[in-house]
Coordinates of C-alpha atoms in Angstrom, one line a residue:
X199 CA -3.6 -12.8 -5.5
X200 CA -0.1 -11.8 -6.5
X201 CA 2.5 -14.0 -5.6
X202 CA 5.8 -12.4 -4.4
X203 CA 7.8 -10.1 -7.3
X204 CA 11.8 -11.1 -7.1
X205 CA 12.5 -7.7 -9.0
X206 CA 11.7 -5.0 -11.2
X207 CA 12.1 -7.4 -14.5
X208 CA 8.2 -9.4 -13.5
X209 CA 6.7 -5.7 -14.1
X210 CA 9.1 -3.7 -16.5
X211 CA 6.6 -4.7 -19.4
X212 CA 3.8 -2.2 -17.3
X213 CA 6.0 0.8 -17.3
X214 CA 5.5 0.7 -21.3
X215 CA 2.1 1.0 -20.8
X216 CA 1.3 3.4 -18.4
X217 CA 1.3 7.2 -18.3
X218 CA 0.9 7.2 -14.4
X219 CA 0.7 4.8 -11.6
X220 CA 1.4 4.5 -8.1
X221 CA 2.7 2.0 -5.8
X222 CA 3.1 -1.8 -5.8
X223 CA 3.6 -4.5 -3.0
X224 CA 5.9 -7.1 -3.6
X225 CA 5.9 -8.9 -0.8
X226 CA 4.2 -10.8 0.8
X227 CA 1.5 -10.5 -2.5
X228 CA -1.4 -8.0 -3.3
X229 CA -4.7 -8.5 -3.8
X230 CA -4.2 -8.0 -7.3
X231 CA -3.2 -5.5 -10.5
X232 CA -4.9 -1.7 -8.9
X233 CA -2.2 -0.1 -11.2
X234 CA -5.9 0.7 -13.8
X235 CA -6.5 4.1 -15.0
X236 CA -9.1 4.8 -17.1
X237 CA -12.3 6.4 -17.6
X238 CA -12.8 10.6 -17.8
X239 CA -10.0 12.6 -17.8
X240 CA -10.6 15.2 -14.7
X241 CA -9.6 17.9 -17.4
X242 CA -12.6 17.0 -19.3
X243 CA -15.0 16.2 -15.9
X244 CA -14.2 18.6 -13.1
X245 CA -17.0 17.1 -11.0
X246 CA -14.9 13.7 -10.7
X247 CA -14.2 12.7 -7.3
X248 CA -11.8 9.7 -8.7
X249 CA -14.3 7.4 -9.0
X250 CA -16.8 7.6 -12.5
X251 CA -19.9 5.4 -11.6
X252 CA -21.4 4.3 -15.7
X253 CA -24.8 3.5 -15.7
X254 CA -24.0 -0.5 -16.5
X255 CA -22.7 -0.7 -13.1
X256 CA -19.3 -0.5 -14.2
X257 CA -16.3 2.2 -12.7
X258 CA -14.1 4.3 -14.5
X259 CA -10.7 5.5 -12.0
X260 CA -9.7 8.3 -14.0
X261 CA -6.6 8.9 -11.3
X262 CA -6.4 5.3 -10.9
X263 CA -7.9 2.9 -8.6
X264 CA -4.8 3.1 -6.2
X265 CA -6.9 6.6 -4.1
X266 CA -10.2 4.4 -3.3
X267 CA -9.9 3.5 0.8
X268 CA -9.2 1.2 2.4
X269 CA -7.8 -1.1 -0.5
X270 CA -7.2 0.7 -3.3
X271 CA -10.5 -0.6 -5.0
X272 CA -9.6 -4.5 -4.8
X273 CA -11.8 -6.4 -2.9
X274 CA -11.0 -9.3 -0.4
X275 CA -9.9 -12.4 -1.9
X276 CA -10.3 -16.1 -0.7
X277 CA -7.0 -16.6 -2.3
X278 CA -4.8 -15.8 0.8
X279 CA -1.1 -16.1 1.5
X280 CA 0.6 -17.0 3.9
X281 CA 2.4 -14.6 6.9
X282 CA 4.3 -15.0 10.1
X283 CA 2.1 -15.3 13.5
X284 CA 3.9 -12.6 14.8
X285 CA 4.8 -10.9 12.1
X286 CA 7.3 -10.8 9.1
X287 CA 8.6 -9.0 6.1
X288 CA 6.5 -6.3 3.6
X289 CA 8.3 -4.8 0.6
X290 CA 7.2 -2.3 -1.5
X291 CA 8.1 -0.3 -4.7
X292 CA 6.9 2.8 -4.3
X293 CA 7.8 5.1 -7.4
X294 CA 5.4 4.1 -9.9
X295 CA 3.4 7.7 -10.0
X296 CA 5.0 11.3 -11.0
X297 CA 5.2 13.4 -7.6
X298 CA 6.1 10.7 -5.3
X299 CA 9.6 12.2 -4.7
X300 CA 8.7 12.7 -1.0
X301 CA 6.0 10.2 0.4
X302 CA 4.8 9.1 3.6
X303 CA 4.1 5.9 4.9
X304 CA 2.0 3.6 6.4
X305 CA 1.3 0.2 7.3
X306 CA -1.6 -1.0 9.5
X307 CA -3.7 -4.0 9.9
X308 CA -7.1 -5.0 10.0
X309 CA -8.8 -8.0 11.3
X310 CA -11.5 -10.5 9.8
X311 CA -13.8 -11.7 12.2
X312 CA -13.6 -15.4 13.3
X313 CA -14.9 -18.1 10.7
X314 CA -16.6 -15.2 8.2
X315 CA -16.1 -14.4 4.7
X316 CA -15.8 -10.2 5.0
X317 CA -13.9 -7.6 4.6
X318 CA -12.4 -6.2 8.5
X319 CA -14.5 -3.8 10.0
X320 CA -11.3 -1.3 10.2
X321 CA -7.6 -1.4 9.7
X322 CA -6.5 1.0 12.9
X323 CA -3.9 -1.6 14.2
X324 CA -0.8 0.5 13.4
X325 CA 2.3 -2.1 12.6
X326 CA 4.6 0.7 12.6
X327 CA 5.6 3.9 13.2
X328 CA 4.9 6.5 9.9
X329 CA 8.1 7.2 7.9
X330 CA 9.2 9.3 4.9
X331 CA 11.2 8.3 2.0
X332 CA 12.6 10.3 -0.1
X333 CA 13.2 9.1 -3.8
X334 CA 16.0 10.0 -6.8
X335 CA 13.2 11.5 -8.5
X336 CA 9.6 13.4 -9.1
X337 CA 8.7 11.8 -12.0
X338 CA 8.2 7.6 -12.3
X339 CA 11.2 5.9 -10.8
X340 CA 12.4 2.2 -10.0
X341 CA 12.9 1.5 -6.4
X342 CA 12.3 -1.1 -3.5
X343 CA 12.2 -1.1 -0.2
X344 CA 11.7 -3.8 2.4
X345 CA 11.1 -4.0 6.1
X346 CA 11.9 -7.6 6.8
X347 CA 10.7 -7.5 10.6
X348 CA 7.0 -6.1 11.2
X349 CA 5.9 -7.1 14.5
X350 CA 2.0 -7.8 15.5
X351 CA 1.7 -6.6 18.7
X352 CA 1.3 -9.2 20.5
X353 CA -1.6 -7.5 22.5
X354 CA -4.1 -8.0 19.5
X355 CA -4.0 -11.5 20.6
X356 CA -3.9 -13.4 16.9
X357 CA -2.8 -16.7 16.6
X358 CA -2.1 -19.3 13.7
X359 CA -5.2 -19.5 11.2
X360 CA -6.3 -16.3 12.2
X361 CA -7.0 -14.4 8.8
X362 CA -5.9 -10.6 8.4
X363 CA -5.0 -7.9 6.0
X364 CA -2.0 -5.7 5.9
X365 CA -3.2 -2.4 4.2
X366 CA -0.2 -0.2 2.9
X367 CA -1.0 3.8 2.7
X368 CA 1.3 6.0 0.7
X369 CA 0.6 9.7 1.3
X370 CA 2.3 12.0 -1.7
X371 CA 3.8 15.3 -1.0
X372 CA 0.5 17.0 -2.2
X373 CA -1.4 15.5 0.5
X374 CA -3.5 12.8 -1.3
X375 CA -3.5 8.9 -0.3
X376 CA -2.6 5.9 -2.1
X377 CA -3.8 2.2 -0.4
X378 CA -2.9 -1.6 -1.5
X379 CA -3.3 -4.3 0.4
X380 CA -2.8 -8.2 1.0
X381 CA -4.7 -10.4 2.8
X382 CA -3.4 -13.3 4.5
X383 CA -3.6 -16.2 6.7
X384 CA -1.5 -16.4 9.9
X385 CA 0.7 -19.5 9.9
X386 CA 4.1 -20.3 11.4
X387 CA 7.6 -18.9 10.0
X388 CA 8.6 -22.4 8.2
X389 CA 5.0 -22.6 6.3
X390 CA 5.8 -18.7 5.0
X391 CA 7.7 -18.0 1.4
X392 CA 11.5 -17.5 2.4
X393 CA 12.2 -14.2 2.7
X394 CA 15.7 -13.6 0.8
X395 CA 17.5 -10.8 -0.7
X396 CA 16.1 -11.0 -4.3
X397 CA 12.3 -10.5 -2.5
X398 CA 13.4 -8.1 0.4
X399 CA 16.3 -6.0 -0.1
X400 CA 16.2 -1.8 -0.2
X401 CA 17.6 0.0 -3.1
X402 CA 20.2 2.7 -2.6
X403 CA 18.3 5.8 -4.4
X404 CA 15.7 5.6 -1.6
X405 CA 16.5 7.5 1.4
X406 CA 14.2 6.8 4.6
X407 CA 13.4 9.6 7.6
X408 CA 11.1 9.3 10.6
X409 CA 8.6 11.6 11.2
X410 CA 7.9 13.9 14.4
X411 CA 5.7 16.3 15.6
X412 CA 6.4 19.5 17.6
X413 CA 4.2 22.5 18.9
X414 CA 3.8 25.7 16.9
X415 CA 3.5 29.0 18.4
X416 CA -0.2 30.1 18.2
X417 CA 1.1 33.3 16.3
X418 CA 2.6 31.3 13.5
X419 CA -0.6 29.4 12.5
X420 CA -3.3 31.9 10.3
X421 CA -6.8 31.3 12.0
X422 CA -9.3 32.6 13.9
X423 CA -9.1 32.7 17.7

């Protein structure tokens, strides 16, 4: 698993590289590098669904591994971190895929049962309430942000040891979803990496909106009655 990244100088060397990528979580880790992109282009296979199964068992991700559910193709590690009982800080860069100028986001969490080895059965424990960000930019762009207080309800009922994963969804202005996640261990605050402001700070390009709903009149929506 991926440590913490201080700043944008641990990953510049991957911007050289790739053509297109997505999002990446700083802090408190990742499961691991889901910035691949290979296999057919969808201009030369427009039956892809994202995912090219070979027939010696390997994948090809030929719009990157970040738009596999629920983890963004990485699977759970034993190699945990560490994160606040009740809850702590999650930083993300977010502009590492051209039409991300407009995204939503969200972070949820999912619980592993009791003494087992698997992956949680879902990750529907909202941590917070979806936002929007809007960035400098539609093509790739550097950026950060950080929440530094993300609450587990307290209803869920975790305690120290308990181990979970914090799954990050980014949702691009064309609809389509992006997932990364970390899985950690519960412990308390003093046992956690310090969280400072060269791990957990917000950039200024980024700007940050919530998100609402409201009714539409029936006669504005195209359908059948």
């Amino acid at each position: 698993m991926r440590g913490p990244i201080p700043n944008f100088l641990a990953i510049t060397a991957f911007l050289q590289s790739l053509t297109s990528a997505h999002m990446v979580l700083t802090y408190p880790g990742s499961r691991g590098n889901n910035l691949h992109l290979n296999g057919t282009p969808p201009a030369f296979n427009p039956e892809t669904v994202g995912i090219d199964y070979y027939e010696n068992g390997t994948l090809g991700f030929p719009w990157g591994m970040q738009w596999m559910h629920p983890c963004g193709g990485m699977s759970l590690t034993h190699n945990r971190t560490l994160w606040p009982v009740s809850g702590g800080a999650i930083s993300v860069q977010p502009g590492w895929f051209p039409g991300h100028k407009k995204a939503l986001f969200y972070i949820n969490l999912g619980i592993s049962e009791p003494g087992e080895f698997s992956p949680p059965p879902h990750y529907m424990n909202n941590l917070v309430q979806a936002f929007q960000i809007i960035g400098p930019s539609n093509v790739v762009y550097m950026a950060q942000f950080c929440l530094p207080e993300v609450k587990i309800p307290p209803e869920l009922g975790l305690k120290k040891g308990d181990n979970v994963t914090i799954q990050v969804i980014e949702t691009a202005q064309h609809g389509a979803s992006l997932y990364t996640c970390v899985d950690v261990t519960l412990a308390d605050p003093e046992e956690v990496v310090p969280v400072t402001p060269q791990n957990c700070y917000n950039t200024s390009n980024l700007e940050f909106r919530n998100v609402y709903t409201a009714p539409i009149p029936h006669d504005h929506v195209q359908g059948y009655s």
